[in-house]
GROMACS .gro file of C-alpha atoms in nm:
model
  349
    1UNK     CA    1  16.415   8.402  16.695
    2UNK     CA    2  16.273   8.160  16.436
    3UNK     CA    3  15.949   8.151  16.638
    4UNK     CA    4  15.911   8.517  16.624
    5UNK     CA    5  15.945   8.510  16.251
    6UNK     CA    6  15.696   8.244  16.214
    7UNK     CA    7  15.449   8.439  16.422
    8UNK     CA    8  15.512   8.748  16.233
    9UNK     CA    9  15.451   8.584  15.896
   10UNK     CA   10  15.122   8.412  16.012
   11UNK     CA   11  15.017   8.763  16.141
   12UNK     CA   12  15.064   8.902  15.790
   13UNK     CA   13  14.894   8.626  15.613
   14UNK     CA   14  14.604   8.677  15.853
   15UNK     CA   15  14.593   9.048  15.790
   16UNK     CA   16  14.583   8.991  15.412
   17UNK     CA   17  14.308   8.729  15.439
   18UNK     CA   18  14.105   8.979  15.654
   19UNK     CA   19  14.163   9.271  15.405
   20UNK     CA   20  14.043   9.042  15.123
   21UNK     CA   21  13.726   8.956  15.304
   22UNK     CA   22  13.639   9.299  15.410
   23UNK     CA   23  13.679   9.420  15.046
   24UNK     CA   24  13.459   9.159  14.903
   25UNK     CA   25  13.201   9.221  15.157
   26UNK     CA   26  13.196   9.598  15.070
   27UNK     CA   27  13.174   9.503  14.689
   28UNK     CA   28  12.866   9.283  14.763
   29UNK     CA   29  12.684   9.528  14.966
   30UNK     CA   30  12.737   9.790  14.701
   31UNK     CA   31  12.614   9.569  14.434
   32UNK     CA   32  12.296   9.488  14.650
   33UNK     CA   33  12.229   9.857  14.699
   34UNK     CA   34  11.954   9.981  14.444
   35UNK     CA   35  12.094  10.213  14.183
   36UNK     CA   36  11.912  10.546  14.237
   37UNK     CA   37  11.819  10.676  13.876
   38UNK     CA   38  11.682  11.039  13.832
   39UNK     CA   39  11.393  11.090  13.596
   40UNK     CA   40  11.451  11.300  13.293
   41UNK     CA   41  11.234  11.608  13.242
   42UNK     CA   42  11.055  11.610  12.903
   43UNK     CA   43  10.774  11.815  12.731
   44UNK     CA   44  10.492  11.617  12.565
   45UNK     CA   45  10.230  11.678  12.319
   46UNK     CA   46   9.916  11.472  12.261
   47UNK     CA   47   9.836  11.298  11.922
   48UNK     CA   48   9.525  11.476  11.784
   49UNK     CA   49   9.307  11.440  11.502
   50UNK     CA   50   9.307  11.728  11.253
   51UNK     CA   51   9.121  11.813  10.933
   52UNK     CA   52   9.377  11.842  10.675
   53UNK     CA   53   9.361  12.023  10.342
   54UNK     CA   54   9.474  11.794  10.051
   55UNK     CA   55   9.460  12.049   9.781
   56UNK     CA   56   9.802  12.076   9.588
   57UNK     CA   57   9.921  12.303   9.330
   58UNK     CA   58  10.226  12.164   9.149
   59UNK     CA   59  10.439  12.266   8.851
   60UNK     CA   60  10.463  12.060   8.543
   61UNK     CA   61  10.564  12.039   8.176
   62UNK     CA   62  10.323  12.043   7.867
   63UNK     CA   63  10.425  11.775   7.623
   64UNK     CA   64  10.277  11.678   7.300
   65UNK     CA   65   9.999  11.419   7.298
   66UNK     CA   66  10.210  11.232   7.033
   67UNK     CA   67  10.563  11.295   6.921
   68UNK     CA   68  10.693  11.072   6.650
   69UNK     CA   69  11.039  11.068   6.494
   70UNK     CA   70  11.006  10.941   6.142
   71UNK     CA   71  11.273  10.698   5.993
   72UNK     CA   72  11.333  10.608   5.627
   73UNK     CA   73  11.240  10.253   5.550
   74UNK     CA   74  11.447  10.233   5.243
   75UNK     CA   75  11.779  10.351   5.125
   76UNK     CA   76  11.857  10.584   4.826
   77UNK     CA   77  11.885  10.931   4.727
   78UNK     CA   78  11.623  11.189   4.829
   79UNK     CA   79  11.472  11.351   4.493
   80UNK     CA   80  11.193  11.555   4.629
   81UNK     CA   81  11.091  11.715   4.974
   82UNK     CA   82  10.725  11.808   5.049
   83UNK     CA   83  10.766  11.925   5.420
   84UNK     CA   84  10.913  12.214   5.596
   85UNK     CA   85  10.928  12.292   5.973
   86UNK     CA   86  10.591  12.436   6.084
   87UNK     CA   87  10.391  12.268   5.835
   88UNK     CA   88  10.092  12.081   5.942
   89UNK     CA   89  10.044  11.739   5.771
   90UNK     CA   90   9.754  11.497   5.798
   91UNK     CA   91   9.812  11.128   5.847
   92UNK     CA   92   9.963  10.962   5.544
   93UNK     CA   93  10.094  11.262   5.368
   94UNK     CA   94  10.414  11.216   5.177
   95UNK     CA   95  10.708  11.410   5.325
   96UNK     CA   96  11.008  11.279   5.117
   97UNK     CA   97  11.041  11.101   4.798
   98UNK     CA   98  11.344  10.875   4.766
   99UNK     CA   99  11.457  10.783   4.414
  100UNK     CA  100  11.234  10.494   4.287
  101UNK     CA  101  11.363  10.408   3.948
  102UNK     CA  102  11.504  10.053   4.045
  103UNK     CA  103  11.208   9.987   4.274
  104UNK     CA  104  10.952  10.083   4.009
  105UNK     CA  105  11.136   9.827   3.758
  106UNK     CA  106  11.162   9.567   4.014
  107UNK     CA  107  10.780   9.590   4.098
  108UNK     CA  108  10.692   9.590   3.715
  109UNK     CA  109  10.880   9.266   3.689
  110UNK     CA  110  10.720   9.119   3.992
  111UNK     CA  111  10.376   9.229   3.886
  112UNK     CA  112  10.417   9.071   3.526
  113UNK     CA  113  10.548   8.738   3.693
  114UNK     CA  114  10.243   8.737   3.929
  115UNK     CA  115   9.999   8.787   3.649
  116UNK     CA  116  10.152   8.516   3.420
  117UNK     CA  117  10.160   8.277   3.713
  118UNK     CA  118   9.793   8.328   3.800
  119UNK     CA  119   9.695   8.266   3.449
  120UNK     CA  120   9.907   7.954   3.437
  121UNK     CA  121   9.746   7.816   3.755
  122UNK     CA  122   9.401   7.896   3.628
  123UNK     CA  123   9.485   7.684   3.320
  124UNK     CA  124   9.624   7.398   3.527
  125UNK     CA  125   9.337   7.415   3.736
  126UNK     CA  126   9.104   7.367   3.453
  127UNK     CA  127   9.312   7.097   3.314
  128UNK     CA  128   9.321   6.910   3.658
  129UNK     CA  129   8.918   6.905   3.654
  130UNK     CA  130   8.953   6.738   3.310
  131UNK     CA  131   9.210   6.502   3.458
  132UNK     CA  132   9.457   6.588   3.167
  133UNK     CA  133   9.750   6.681   3.407
  134UNK     CA  134   9.919   6.519   3.701
  135UNK     CA  135   9.884   6.614   4.051
  136UNK     CA  136  10.250   6.711   4.047
  137UNK     CA  137  10.215   6.945   3.765
  138UNK     CA  138   9.904   7.102   3.933
  139UNK     CA  139  10.097   7.145   4.274
  140UNK     CA  140  10.401   7.302   4.083
  141UNK     CA  141  10.163   7.560   3.937
  142UNK     CA  142  10.001   7.640   4.277
  143UNK     CA  143  10.348   7.678   4.438
  144UNK     CA  144  10.484   7.895   4.148
  145UNK     CA  145  10.164   8.137   4.204
  146UNK     CA  146  10.210   8.155   4.582
  147UNK     CA  147  10.600   8.240   4.523
  148UNK     CA  148  10.510   8.492   4.258
  149UNK     CA  149  10.245   8.646   4.489
  150UNK     CA  150  10.514   8.684   4.761
  151UNK     CA  151  10.768   8.865   4.524
  152UNK     CA  152  10.483   9.103   4.405
  153UNK     CA  153  10.389   9.199   4.768
  154UNK     CA  154  10.773   9.245   4.836
  155UNK     CA  155  10.831   9.470   4.538
  156UNK     CA  156  10.512   9.677   4.598
  157UNK     CA  157  10.600   9.745   4.974
  158UNK     CA  158  10.955   9.829   4.862
  159UNK     CA  159  10.835  10.077   4.592
  160UNK     CA  160  10.570  10.223   4.850
  161UNK     CA  161  10.881  10.266   5.107
  162UNK     CA  162  11.031  10.522   4.867
  163UNK     CA  163  10.749  10.770   4.959
  164UNK     CA  164  10.825  10.859   5.328
  165UNK     CA  165  10.507  10.940   5.491
  166UNK     CA  166  10.378  11.087   5.819
  167UNK     CA  167  10.201  10.819   6.037
  168UNK     CA  168  10.013  11.076   6.233
  169UNK     CA  169   9.874  11.417   6.183
  170UNK     CA  170  10.069  11.696   6.320
  171UNK     CA  171  10.329  11.983   6.276
  172UNK     CA  172  10.674  11.927   6.148
  173UNK     CA  173  10.912  12.018   6.416
  174UNK     CA  174  11.233  11.902   6.271
  175UNK     CA  175  11.359  11.803   5.921
  176UNK     CA  176  11.694  11.635   5.882
  177UNK     CA  177  11.731  11.576   5.504
  178UNK     CA  178  11.724  11.787   5.189
  179UNK     CA  179  11.706  11.716   4.824
  180UNK     CA  180  12.013  11.525   4.717
  181UNK     CA  181  12.080  11.368   5.054
  182UNK     CA  182  12.141  10.988   5.068
  183UNK     CA  183  11.939  10.810   5.339
  184UNK     CA  184  12.002  10.454   5.472
  185UNK     CA  185  11.753  10.227   5.632
  186UNK     CA  186  11.606  10.362   5.967
  187UNK     CA  187  11.789  10.707   5.922
  188UNK     CA  188  11.568  10.960   6.100
  189UNK     CA  189  11.447  11.225   5.847
  190UNK     CA  190  11.186  11.427   6.046
  191UNK     CA  191  10.992  11.482   6.371
  192UNK     CA  192  10.613  11.531   6.378
  193UNK     CA  193  10.415  11.622   6.695
  194UNK     CA  194  10.038  11.615   6.749
  195UNK     CA  195   9.934  11.903   6.971
  196UNK     CA  196   9.574  11.894   6.901
  197UNK     CA  197   9.558  11.746   7.249
  198UNK     CA  198   9.830  11.797   7.489
  199UNK     CA  199   9.959  11.611   7.810
  200UNK     CA  200  10.074  11.774   8.107
  201UNK     CA  201  10.354  11.576   8.301
  202UNK     CA  202  10.392  11.627   8.665
  203UNK     CA  203  10.543  11.430   8.971
  204UNK     CA  204  10.347  11.394   9.292
  205UNK     CA  205  10.430  11.270   9.632
  206UNK     CA  206  10.349  10.928   9.800
  207UNK     CA  207  10.035  11.068   9.960
  208UNK     CA  208   9.900  11.232   9.651
  209UNK     CA  209   9.961  10.910   9.432
  210UNK     CA  210   9.728  10.716   9.656
  211UNK     CA  211   9.460  11.004   9.689
  212UNK     CA  212   9.440  11.067   9.300
  213UNK     CA  213   9.258  10.860   9.051
  214UNK     CA  214   9.257  10.814   8.670
  215UNK     CA  215   8.984  11.028   8.530
  216UNK     CA  216   8.994  11.297   8.802
  217UNK     CA  217   8.966  11.652   8.682
  218UNK     CA  218   9.242  11.909   8.715
  219UNK     CA  219   9.294  12.286   8.648
  220UNK     CA  220   9.600  12.377   8.445
  221UNK     CA  221   9.727  12.733   8.417
  222UNK     CA  222  10.013  12.901   8.248
  223UNK     CA  223  10.189  13.223   8.279
  224UNK     CA  224  10.116  13.292   7.903
  225UNK     CA  225   9.735  13.321   7.979
  226UNK     CA  226   9.703  13.451   8.327
  227UNK     CA  227   9.375  13.361   8.485
  228UNK     CA  228   9.283  13.119   8.216
  229UNK     CA  229   9.215  12.775   8.358
  230UNK     CA  230   9.233  12.461   8.132
  231UNK     CA  231   9.047  12.176   8.233
  232UNK     CA  232   9.225  11.848   8.224
  233UNK     CA  233   9.184  11.491   8.326
  234UNK     CA  234   9.432  11.241   8.463
  235UNK     CA  235   9.502  10.964   8.239
  236UNK     CA  236   9.783  10.771   8.412
  237UNK     CA  237   9.947  10.766   8.759
  238UNK     CA  238  10.277  10.590   8.776
  239UNK     CA  239  10.321  10.261   8.960
  240UNK     CA  240  10.680  10.303   9.055
  241UNK     CA  241  10.832  10.597   9.216
  242UNK     CA  242  11.148  10.760   9.104
  243UNK     CA  243  11.478  10.822   9.298
  244UNK     CA  244  11.310  11.120   9.461
  245UNK     CA  245  11.008  10.908   9.577
  246UNK     CA  246  10.786  11.080   9.358
  247UNK     CA  247  10.520  10.930   9.112
  248UNK     CA  248  10.468  11.065   8.751
  249UNK     CA  249  10.117  11.168   8.663
  250UNK     CA  250   9.989  11.241   8.313
  251UNK     CA  251   9.711  11.483   8.254
  252UNK     CA  252   9.526  11.496   7.922
  253UNK     CA  253   9.361  11.838   7.787
  254UNK     CA  254   9.243  11.985   7.483
  255UNK     CA  255   9.438  12.247   7.294
  256UNK     CA  256   9.222  12.531   7.152
  257UNK     CA  257   9.256  12.814   6.895
  258UNK     CA  258   9.156  13.081   7.124
  259UNK     CA  259   9.434  13.006   7.384
  260UNK     CA  260   9.669  12.775   7.187
  261UNK     CA  261   9.945  12.599   7.413
  262UNK     CA  262  10.271  12.453   7.301
  263UNK     CA  263  10.494  12.148   7.387
  264UNK     CA  264  10.753  12.251   7.649
  265UNK     CA  265  10.558  12.501   7.834
  266UNK     CA  266  10.558  12.527   8.218
  267UNK     CA  267  10.215  12.471   8.371
  268UNK     CA  268  10.068  12.512   8.719
  269UNK     CA  269   9.830  12.216   8.826
  270UNK     CA  270   9.551  12.229   9.059
  271UNK     CA  271   9.412  11.880   9.190
  272UNK     CA  272   9.060  12.000   9.265
  273UNK     CA  273   8.960  11.629   9.342
  274UNK     CA  274   9.165  11.620   9.667
  275UNK     CA  275   8.911  11.690   9.933
  276UNK     CA  276   9.004  11.744  10.308
  277UNK     CA  277   9.029  11.457  10.535
  278UNK     CA  278   9.059  11.390  10.909
  279UNK     CA  279   9.415  11.255  11.004
  280UNK     CA  280   9.628  11.190  11.320
  281UNK     CA  281   9.876  11.436  11.357
  282UNK     CA  282  10.175  11.488  11.594
  283UNK     CA  283  10.429  11.794  11.577
  284UNK     CA  284  10.720  11.763  11.363
  285UNK     CA  285  10.964  11.814  11.644
  286UNK     CA  286  10.877  11.475  11.801
  287UNK     CA  287  11.028  11.288  11.510
  288UNK     CA  288  11.328  11.061  11.567
  289UNK     CA  289  11.494  10.926  11.281
  290UNK     CA  290  11.412  10.986  10.898
  291UNK     CA  291  11.063  11.014  10.733
  292UNK     CA  292  11.126  10.645  10.614
  293UNK     CA  293  11.256  10.504  10.954
  294UNK     CA  294  11.029  10.708  11.180
  295UNK     CA  295  11.020  10.673  11.556
  296UNK     CA  296  10.877  10.873  11.850
  297UNK     CA  297  10.892  10.841  12.231
  298UNK     CA  298  10.557  10.771  12.397
  299UNK     CA  299  10.499  10.850  12.750
  300UNK     CA  300  10.319  10.574  12.955
  301UNK     CA  301  10.278  10.667  13.331
  302UNK     CA  302  10.642  10.784  13.421
  303UNK     CA  303  10.819  10.590  13.146
  304UNK     CA  304  10.913  10.682  12.804
  305UNK     CA  305  10.872  10.403  12.545
  306UNK     CA  306  11.028  10.410  12.187
  307UNK     CA  307  10.778  10.329  11.919
  308UNK     CA  308  10.793  10.293  11.546
  309UNK     CA  309  10.533  10.492  11.347
  310UNK     CA  310  10.444  10.522  10.969
  311UNK     CA  311  10.419  10.886  10.836
  312UNK     CA  312  10.176  10.932  10.546
  313UNK     CA  313  10.237  11.300  10.473
  314UNK     CA  314  10.297  11.652  10.596
  315UNK     CA  315  10.073  11.950  10.654
  316UNK     CA  316  10.280  12.242  10.776
  317UNK     CA  317  10.457  12.175  11.085
  318UNK     CA  318  10.245  11.858  11.141
  319UNK     CA  319  10.333  11.495  11.056
  320UNK     CA  320  10.032  11.277  10.935
  321UNK     CA  321  10.043  10.933  11.093
  322UNK     CA  322   9.875  10.637  10.931
  323UNK     CA  323   9.985  10.380  11.192
  324UNK     CA  324  10.175  10.337  11.528
  325UNK     CA  325   9.994  10.587  11.737
  326UNK     CA  326   9.648  10.640  11.875
  327UNK     CA  327   9.457  10.971  11.947
  328UNK     CA  328   9.551  11.089  12.277
  329UNK     CA  329   9.892  10.921  12.309
  330UNK     CA  330  10.135  11.163  12.466
  331UNK     CA  331  10.457  11.194  12.231
  332UNK     CA  332  10.778  11.371  12.346
  333UNK     CA  333  10.835  11.687  12.174
  334UNK     CA  334  11.135  11.822  12.373
  335UNK     CA  335  11.397  11.640  12.568
  336UNK     CA  336  11.393  11.315  12.366
  337UNK     CA  337  11.741  11.325  12.241
  338UNK     CA  338  11.853  11.230  12.622
  339UNK     CA  339  11.613  10.944  12.628
  340UNK     CA  340  11.646  10.553  12.585
  341UNK     CA  341  11.372  10.313  12.570
  342UNK     CA  342  11.196  10.251  12.887
  343UNK     CA  343  11.376  10.571  13.049
  344UNK     CA  344  11.209  10.723  13.367
  345UNK     CA  345  11.063  11.064  13.284
  346UNK     CA  346  10.887  11.351  13.458
  347UNK     CA  347  10.680  11.583  13.245
  348UNK     CA  348  10.766  11.934  13.242
  349UNK     CA  349  10.488  12.169  13.319
   0.00000   0.00000   0.00000
């Protein structure tokens, strides 16, 4: 009985070992068999060169060539006003008079002290030549003159500051004080703009920022004067983009009496200097990722390879390519969402 049990146990162990060996053999054979991968059907389009028009018409804002806020450089009561909103004032015109009684008295005292010190120094200078005064006495007289001259200069400037003047020629656009008001140092009292010349501020894209140059001519139009084109000239192109990845451009143009323009108006700007160029292009639907981190699948033989590209601009439904592709490359335009790098593909006809 015991022998029978032993034989049965041995038979069971042998059966288990044989089963394990057969399973491992089957697993090894399945691994050694090549995996059959079916090719993915895609539609492709060649990278082509196209003549791209670079002409652009953008909307900007007209601003004053010079816009100045005028602060008070003294403190005191306003006793006279010589400026009203809308007045034209040449450079140096007095706009406000601040009470100058004390400043005038201080100036008179400083002037008298300066004149006395000047005469004293001249007298000591003559005596020094005769060697009848000491070097110390002469030096004291010289220093007294220098100090009196400094006090005179300060008093004259403080008296002059009681007349608040415009530093530019222009039109008064705002007045913030009236007669009787008390102003403190650096209080803004008026705003003056020079619109004899005007600037147009407009933001351009990355591509235009590199195609445009300072000095290029532009055409500027407004809704106020339909059909009238004002000729402007680019004076600056921003070196840093804003959050929207556009660059500020300023255009200078003359204002004229026949068609006067005002600061704050909208304007349409045509960049006439942007000539057509030949560019590598691909259809927009080939793009994977964003315009900043751009990739496409390029078919080489029967394999799709993922490639990084640099996009320099757009023209309708075409993307302009500056690097990463060559003319004649076949890019996937349909079916790319099912692909991985180095995937097998078949081109749909």
